[in-house]
Coordinates of C-alpha atoms and ligand atoms in Angstrom, one line a residue:
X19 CA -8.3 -10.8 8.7
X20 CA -9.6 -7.1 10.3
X21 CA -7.5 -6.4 13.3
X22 CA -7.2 -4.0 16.0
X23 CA -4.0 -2.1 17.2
X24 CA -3.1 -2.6 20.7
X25 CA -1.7 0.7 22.9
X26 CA 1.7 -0.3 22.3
X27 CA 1.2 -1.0 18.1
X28 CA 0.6 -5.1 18.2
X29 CA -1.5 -5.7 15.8
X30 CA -4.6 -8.3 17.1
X31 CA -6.1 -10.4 14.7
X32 CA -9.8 -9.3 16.1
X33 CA -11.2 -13.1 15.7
X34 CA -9.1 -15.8 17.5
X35 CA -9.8 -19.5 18.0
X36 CA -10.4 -20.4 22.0
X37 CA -9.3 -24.0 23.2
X38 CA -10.8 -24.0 26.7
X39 CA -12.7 -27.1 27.6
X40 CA -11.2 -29.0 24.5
X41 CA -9.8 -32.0 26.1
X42 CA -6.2 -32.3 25.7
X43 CA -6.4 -35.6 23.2
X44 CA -8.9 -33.3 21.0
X45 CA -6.8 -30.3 20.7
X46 CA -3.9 -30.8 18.7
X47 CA -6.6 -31.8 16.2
X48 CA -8.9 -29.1 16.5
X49 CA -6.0 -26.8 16.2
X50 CA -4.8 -27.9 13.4
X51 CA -8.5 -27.8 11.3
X52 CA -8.5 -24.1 13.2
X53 CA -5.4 -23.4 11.1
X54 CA -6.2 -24.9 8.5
X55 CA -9.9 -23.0 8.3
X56 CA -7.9 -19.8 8.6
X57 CA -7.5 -18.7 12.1
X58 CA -4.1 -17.0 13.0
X59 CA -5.1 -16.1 16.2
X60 CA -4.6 -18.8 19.1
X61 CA -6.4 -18.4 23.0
X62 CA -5.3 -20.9 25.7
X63 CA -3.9 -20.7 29.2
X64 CA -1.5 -22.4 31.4
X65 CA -4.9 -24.1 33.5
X66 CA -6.3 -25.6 30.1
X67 CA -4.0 -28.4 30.1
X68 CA -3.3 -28.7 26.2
X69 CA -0.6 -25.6 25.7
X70 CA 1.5 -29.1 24.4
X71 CA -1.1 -29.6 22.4
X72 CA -1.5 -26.4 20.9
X73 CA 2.2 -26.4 20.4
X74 CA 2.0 -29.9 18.6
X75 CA -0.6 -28.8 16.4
X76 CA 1.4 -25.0 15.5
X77 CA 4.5 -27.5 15.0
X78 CA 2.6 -29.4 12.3
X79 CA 1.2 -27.4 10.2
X80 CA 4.7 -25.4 9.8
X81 CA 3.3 -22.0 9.3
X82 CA 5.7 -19.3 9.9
X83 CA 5.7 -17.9 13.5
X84 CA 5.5 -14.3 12.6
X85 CA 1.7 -15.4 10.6
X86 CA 0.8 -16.3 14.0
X87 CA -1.0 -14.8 17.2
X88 CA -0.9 -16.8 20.3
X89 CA -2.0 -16.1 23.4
X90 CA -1.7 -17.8 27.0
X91 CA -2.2 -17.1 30.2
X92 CA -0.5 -17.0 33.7
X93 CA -2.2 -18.5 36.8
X94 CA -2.3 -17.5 40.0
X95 CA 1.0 -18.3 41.9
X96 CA 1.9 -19.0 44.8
X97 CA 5.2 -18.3 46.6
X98 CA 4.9 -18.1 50.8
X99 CA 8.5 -17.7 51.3
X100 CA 10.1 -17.0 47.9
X101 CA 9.5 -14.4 45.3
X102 CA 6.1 -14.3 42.8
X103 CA 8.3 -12.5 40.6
X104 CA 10.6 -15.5 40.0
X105 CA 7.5 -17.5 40.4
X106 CA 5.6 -16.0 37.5
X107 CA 8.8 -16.0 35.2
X108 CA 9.3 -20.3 35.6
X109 CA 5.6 -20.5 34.9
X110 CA 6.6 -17.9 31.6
X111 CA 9.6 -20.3 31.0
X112 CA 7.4 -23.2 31.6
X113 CA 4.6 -22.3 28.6
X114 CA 6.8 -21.2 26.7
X115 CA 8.6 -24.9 26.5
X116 CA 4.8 -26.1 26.2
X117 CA 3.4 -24.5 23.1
X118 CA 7.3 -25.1 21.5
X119 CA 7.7 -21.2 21.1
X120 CA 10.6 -18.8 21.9
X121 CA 8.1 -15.7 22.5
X122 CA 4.5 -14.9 23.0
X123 CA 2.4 -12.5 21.5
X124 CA -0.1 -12.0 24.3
X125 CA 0.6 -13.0 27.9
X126 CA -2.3 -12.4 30.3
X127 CA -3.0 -12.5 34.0
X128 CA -5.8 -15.2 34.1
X129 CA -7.6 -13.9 37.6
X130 CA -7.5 -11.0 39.4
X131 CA -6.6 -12.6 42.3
X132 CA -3.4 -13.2 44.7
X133 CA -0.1 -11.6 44.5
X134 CA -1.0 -10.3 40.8
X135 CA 1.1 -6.6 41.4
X136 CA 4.6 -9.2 41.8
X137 CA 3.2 -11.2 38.4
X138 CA 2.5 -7.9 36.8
X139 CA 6.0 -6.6 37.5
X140 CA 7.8 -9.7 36.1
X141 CA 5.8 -9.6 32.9
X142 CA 6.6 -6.0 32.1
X143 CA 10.4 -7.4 32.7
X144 CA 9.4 -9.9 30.1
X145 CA 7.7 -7.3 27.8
X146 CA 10.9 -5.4 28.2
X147 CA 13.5 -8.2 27.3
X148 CA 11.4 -8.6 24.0
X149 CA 10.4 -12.3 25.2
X150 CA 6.3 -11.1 24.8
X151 CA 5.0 -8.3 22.5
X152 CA 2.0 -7.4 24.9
X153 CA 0.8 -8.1 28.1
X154 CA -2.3 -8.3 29.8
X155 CA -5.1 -9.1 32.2
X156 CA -8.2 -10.9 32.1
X157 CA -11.1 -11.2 34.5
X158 CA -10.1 -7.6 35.4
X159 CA -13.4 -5.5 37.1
X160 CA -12.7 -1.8 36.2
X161 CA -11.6 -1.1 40.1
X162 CA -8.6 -3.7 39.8
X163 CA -7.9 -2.5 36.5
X164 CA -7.7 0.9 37.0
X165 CA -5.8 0.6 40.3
X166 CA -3.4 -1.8 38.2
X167 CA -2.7 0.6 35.5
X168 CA -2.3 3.6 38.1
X169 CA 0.1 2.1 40.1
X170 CA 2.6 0.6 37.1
X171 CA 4.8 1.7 34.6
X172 CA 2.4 -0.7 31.6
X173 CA -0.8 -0.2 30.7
X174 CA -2.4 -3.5 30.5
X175 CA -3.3 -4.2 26.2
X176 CA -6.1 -5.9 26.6
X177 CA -9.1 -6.9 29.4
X178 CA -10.1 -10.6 28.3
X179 CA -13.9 -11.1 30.0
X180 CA -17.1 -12.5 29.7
X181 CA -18.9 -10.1 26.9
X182 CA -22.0 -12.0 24.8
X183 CA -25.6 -10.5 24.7
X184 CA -26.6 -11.3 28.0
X185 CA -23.9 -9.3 29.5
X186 CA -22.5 -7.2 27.4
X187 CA -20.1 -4.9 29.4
X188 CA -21.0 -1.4 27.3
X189 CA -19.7 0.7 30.5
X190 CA -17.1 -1.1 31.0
X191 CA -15.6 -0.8 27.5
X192 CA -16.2 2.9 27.3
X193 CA -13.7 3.2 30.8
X194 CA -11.3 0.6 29.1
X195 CA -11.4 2.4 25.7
X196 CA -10.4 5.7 27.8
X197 CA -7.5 3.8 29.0
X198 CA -6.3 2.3 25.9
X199 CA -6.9 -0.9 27.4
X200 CA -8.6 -3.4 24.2
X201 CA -11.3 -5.3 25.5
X202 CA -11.8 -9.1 24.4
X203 CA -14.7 -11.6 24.8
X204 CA -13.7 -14.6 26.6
X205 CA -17.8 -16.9 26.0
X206 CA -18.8 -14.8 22.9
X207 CA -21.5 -17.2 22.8
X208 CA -22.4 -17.6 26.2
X209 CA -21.0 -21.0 26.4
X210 CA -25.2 -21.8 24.6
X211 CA -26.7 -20.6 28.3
X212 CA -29.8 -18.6 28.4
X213 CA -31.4 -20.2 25.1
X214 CA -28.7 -18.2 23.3
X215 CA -28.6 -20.2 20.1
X216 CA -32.5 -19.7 19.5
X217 CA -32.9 -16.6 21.0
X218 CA -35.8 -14.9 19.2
X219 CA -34.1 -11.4 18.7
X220 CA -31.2 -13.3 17.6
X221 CA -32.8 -15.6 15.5
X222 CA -34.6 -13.2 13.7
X223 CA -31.9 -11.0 12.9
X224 CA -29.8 -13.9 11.6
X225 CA -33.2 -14.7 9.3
X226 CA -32.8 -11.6 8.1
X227 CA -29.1 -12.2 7.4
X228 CA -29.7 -15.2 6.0
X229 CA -26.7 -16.0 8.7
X230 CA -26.5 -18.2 12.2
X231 CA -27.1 -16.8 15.2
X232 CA -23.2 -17.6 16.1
X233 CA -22.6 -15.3 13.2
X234 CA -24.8 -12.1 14.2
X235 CA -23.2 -12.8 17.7
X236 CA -19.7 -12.3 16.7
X237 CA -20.9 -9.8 13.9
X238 CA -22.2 -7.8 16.9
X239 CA -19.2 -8.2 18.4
X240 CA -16.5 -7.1 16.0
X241 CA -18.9 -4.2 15.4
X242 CA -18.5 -2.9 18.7
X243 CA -14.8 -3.9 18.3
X244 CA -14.6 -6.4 20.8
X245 CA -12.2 -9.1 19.6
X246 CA -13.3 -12.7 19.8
X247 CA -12.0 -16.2 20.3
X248 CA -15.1 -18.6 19.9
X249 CA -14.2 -22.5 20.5
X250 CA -15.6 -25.1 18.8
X251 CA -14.6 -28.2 18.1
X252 CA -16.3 -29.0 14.8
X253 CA -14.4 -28.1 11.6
X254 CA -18.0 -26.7 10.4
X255 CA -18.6 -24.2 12.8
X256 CA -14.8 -23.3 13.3
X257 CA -15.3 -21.8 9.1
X258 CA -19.0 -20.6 10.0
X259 CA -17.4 -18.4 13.0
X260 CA -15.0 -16.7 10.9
X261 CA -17.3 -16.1 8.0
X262 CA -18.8 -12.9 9.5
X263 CA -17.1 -10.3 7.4
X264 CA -19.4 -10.1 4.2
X265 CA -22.6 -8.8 6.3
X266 CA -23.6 -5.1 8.4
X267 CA -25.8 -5.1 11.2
X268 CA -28.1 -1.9 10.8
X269 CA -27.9 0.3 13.6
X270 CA -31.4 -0.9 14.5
X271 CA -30.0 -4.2 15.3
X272 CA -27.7 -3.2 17.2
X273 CA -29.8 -1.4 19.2
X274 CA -32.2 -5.1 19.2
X275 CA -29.5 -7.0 20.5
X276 CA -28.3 -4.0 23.2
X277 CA -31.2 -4.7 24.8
X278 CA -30.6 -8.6 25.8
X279 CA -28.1 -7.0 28.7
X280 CA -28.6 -8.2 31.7
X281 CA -25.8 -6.5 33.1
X282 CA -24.6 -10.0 35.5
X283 CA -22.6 -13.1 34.9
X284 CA -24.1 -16.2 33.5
X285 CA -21.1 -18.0 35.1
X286 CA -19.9 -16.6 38.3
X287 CA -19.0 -13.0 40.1
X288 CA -15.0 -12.6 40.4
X289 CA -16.3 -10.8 43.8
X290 CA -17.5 -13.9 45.6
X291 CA -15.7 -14.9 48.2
X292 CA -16.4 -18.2 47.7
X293 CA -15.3 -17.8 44.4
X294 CA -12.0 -16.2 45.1
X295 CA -11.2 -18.7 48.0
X296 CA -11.9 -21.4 45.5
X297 CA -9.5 -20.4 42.5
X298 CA -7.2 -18.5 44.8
X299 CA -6.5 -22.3 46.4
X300 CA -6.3 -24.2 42.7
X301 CA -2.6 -25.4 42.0
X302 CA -1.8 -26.3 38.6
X303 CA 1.4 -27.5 38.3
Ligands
LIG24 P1 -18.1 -20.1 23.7 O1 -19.0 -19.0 24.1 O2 -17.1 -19.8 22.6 O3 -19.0 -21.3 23.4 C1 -18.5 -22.5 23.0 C2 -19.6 -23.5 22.8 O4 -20.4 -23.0 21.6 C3 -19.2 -24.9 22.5 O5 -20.2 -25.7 23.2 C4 -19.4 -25.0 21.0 O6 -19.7 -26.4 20.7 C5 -20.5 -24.1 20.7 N1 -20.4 -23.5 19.3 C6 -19.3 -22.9 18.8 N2 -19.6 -22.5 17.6 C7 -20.9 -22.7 17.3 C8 -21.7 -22.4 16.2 N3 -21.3 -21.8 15.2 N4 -23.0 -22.9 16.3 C9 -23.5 -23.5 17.4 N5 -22.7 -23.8 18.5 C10 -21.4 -23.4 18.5 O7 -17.3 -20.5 25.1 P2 -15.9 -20.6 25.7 O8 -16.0 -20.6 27.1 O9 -15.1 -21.7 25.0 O10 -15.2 -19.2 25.3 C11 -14.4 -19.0 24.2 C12 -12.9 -18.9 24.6 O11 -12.7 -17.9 25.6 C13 -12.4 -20.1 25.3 O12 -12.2 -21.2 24.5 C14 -11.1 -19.6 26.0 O13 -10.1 -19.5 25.1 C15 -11.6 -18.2 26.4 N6 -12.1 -18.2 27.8 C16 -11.4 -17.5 28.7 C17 -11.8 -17.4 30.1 C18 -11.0 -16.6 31.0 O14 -11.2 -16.7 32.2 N7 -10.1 -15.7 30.5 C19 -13.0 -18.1 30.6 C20 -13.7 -18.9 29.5 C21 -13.3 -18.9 28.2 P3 -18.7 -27.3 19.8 O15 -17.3 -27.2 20.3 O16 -19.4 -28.7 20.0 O17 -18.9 -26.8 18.4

């Protein structure tokens, strides 16, 4: 499997296998034929629900840990009259347990929102003590980013956010590449939206292929080396999204597919106040 090298020397299997909307009864299961199709690279968060289930599913297939890349994620926490620091390393303690692991390889701030300069302090702690090999944000606009970085001793590894043709987050990538920060699609796919799966341009480069559109989609991903972590929960698109490494998109292609950018969200702006008000208030646990 291709992978990238982080700014501290982690190696990141560039395709991963994402487990968000997989109900918890399902995942174990779709983990497992994940696995077993030949994904080494794991994406789930604390707010999914089915870290246990991931866990279960890396406990029975018995593969060795160091074969393995798995990623989770922190959410926002809350602590009025105690310490986000402490806060942040019970919910570390508490995924950990979860997925049945002793370290991570990836630990990420899920949302750029709340007390995330405390959680970003107690996860370079946790960096240091050797208890996660990289750590890192997601959801992160370049503002919050490069505040973050400025004002702390780590440089987040890796940006997880919404990149698929309809927002593709060129600009973006060129600021994080500058920073050494690796950027990662979270929706490589678009979760389907906007038509994605016939898309014309799409569609007729994957003719030309003789490849899916899901393919040319990641394809044009890893290209631009952007690592991915489609979801699916059908054994026959799990081995169709890693198949992408015996075909080239021509720089004409490319250039096809640059222009599907809209440049916005097909889900929802981390800048909305409504938005933040509503995840900022979510409790999981
Ligand atoms: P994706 O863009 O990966 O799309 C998943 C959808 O595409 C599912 O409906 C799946 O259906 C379908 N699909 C998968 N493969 C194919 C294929 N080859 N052909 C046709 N349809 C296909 O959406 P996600 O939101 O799941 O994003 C991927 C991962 O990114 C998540 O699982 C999660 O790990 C991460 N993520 C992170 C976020 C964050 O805030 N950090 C937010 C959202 C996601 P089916 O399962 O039926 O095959």
């Amino acid at each position: 499997m291709q992978a990238v090298t982080l700014n501290n020397g982690v190696e990141m299997p560039i395709v991963g296998f994402g487990v968000f909307q997989i109900p918890e009864d399902q995942t174990q299961a779709a983990v497992e034929a994940a696995l077993e199709a030949g994904y080494r690279h794991l994406d789930t968060a604390a707010s999914y629900g089915n870290e246990e289930a991931v866990g279960a599913a890396i406990a029975a297939t018995g593969l060795p840990r160091e074969d393995l890349f798995v990623t989770t994620k922190l959410w926002i926490q809350h602590a009025p009259t105690g310490s986000v620091e402490d806060e942040t390393k019970r919910a570390f303690d508490s995924s950990l347990r979860r997925l049945g692991l002793d370290h991570l390889d990836l630990y990420l701030i899920h949302q750029p929102l709340g007390d995330y300069y405390s959680e970003w302090r107690a996860m370079q702690q946790l960096h240091r003590e050797g208890r996660v090999r990289a750590i890192g944000v997601s959801n992160f606009h370049p503002d919050r980013l490069i505040d973050l970085i400025d004002h702390n001793e780590i440089t987040p590894a890796v940006n997880q956010i919404e990149t698929h043709p309809f927002h593709q987050r060129a600009t973006d990538q060129e600021l994080m590449r500058e920073r050494g920060v690796q950027i990662e699609s979270w929706g490589p796919f678009a979760e389907g939206r906007n038509n994605l799966f016939t898309n014309p341009t799409l569609s007729s480069i994957a003719e030309a292929h003789a490849k899916s559109v899901a393919q040319v989609v990641l394809r044009w991903l890893v290209q631009r080396e952007v690592v991915v972590i489609p979801k699916s929960v059908r054994p026959d698109r799990m081995a169709e999204n890693l198949d992408i490494f015996d075909f080239t998109l021509t720089d004409d292609q490319m250039s096809k597919i640059a222009t599907l950018d809209t440049g916005a969200s097909l889900f929802f702006d981390h800048r909305d106040p409504a938005m933040v008000s509503w995840l900022g208030g979510r409790r999981i646990d």
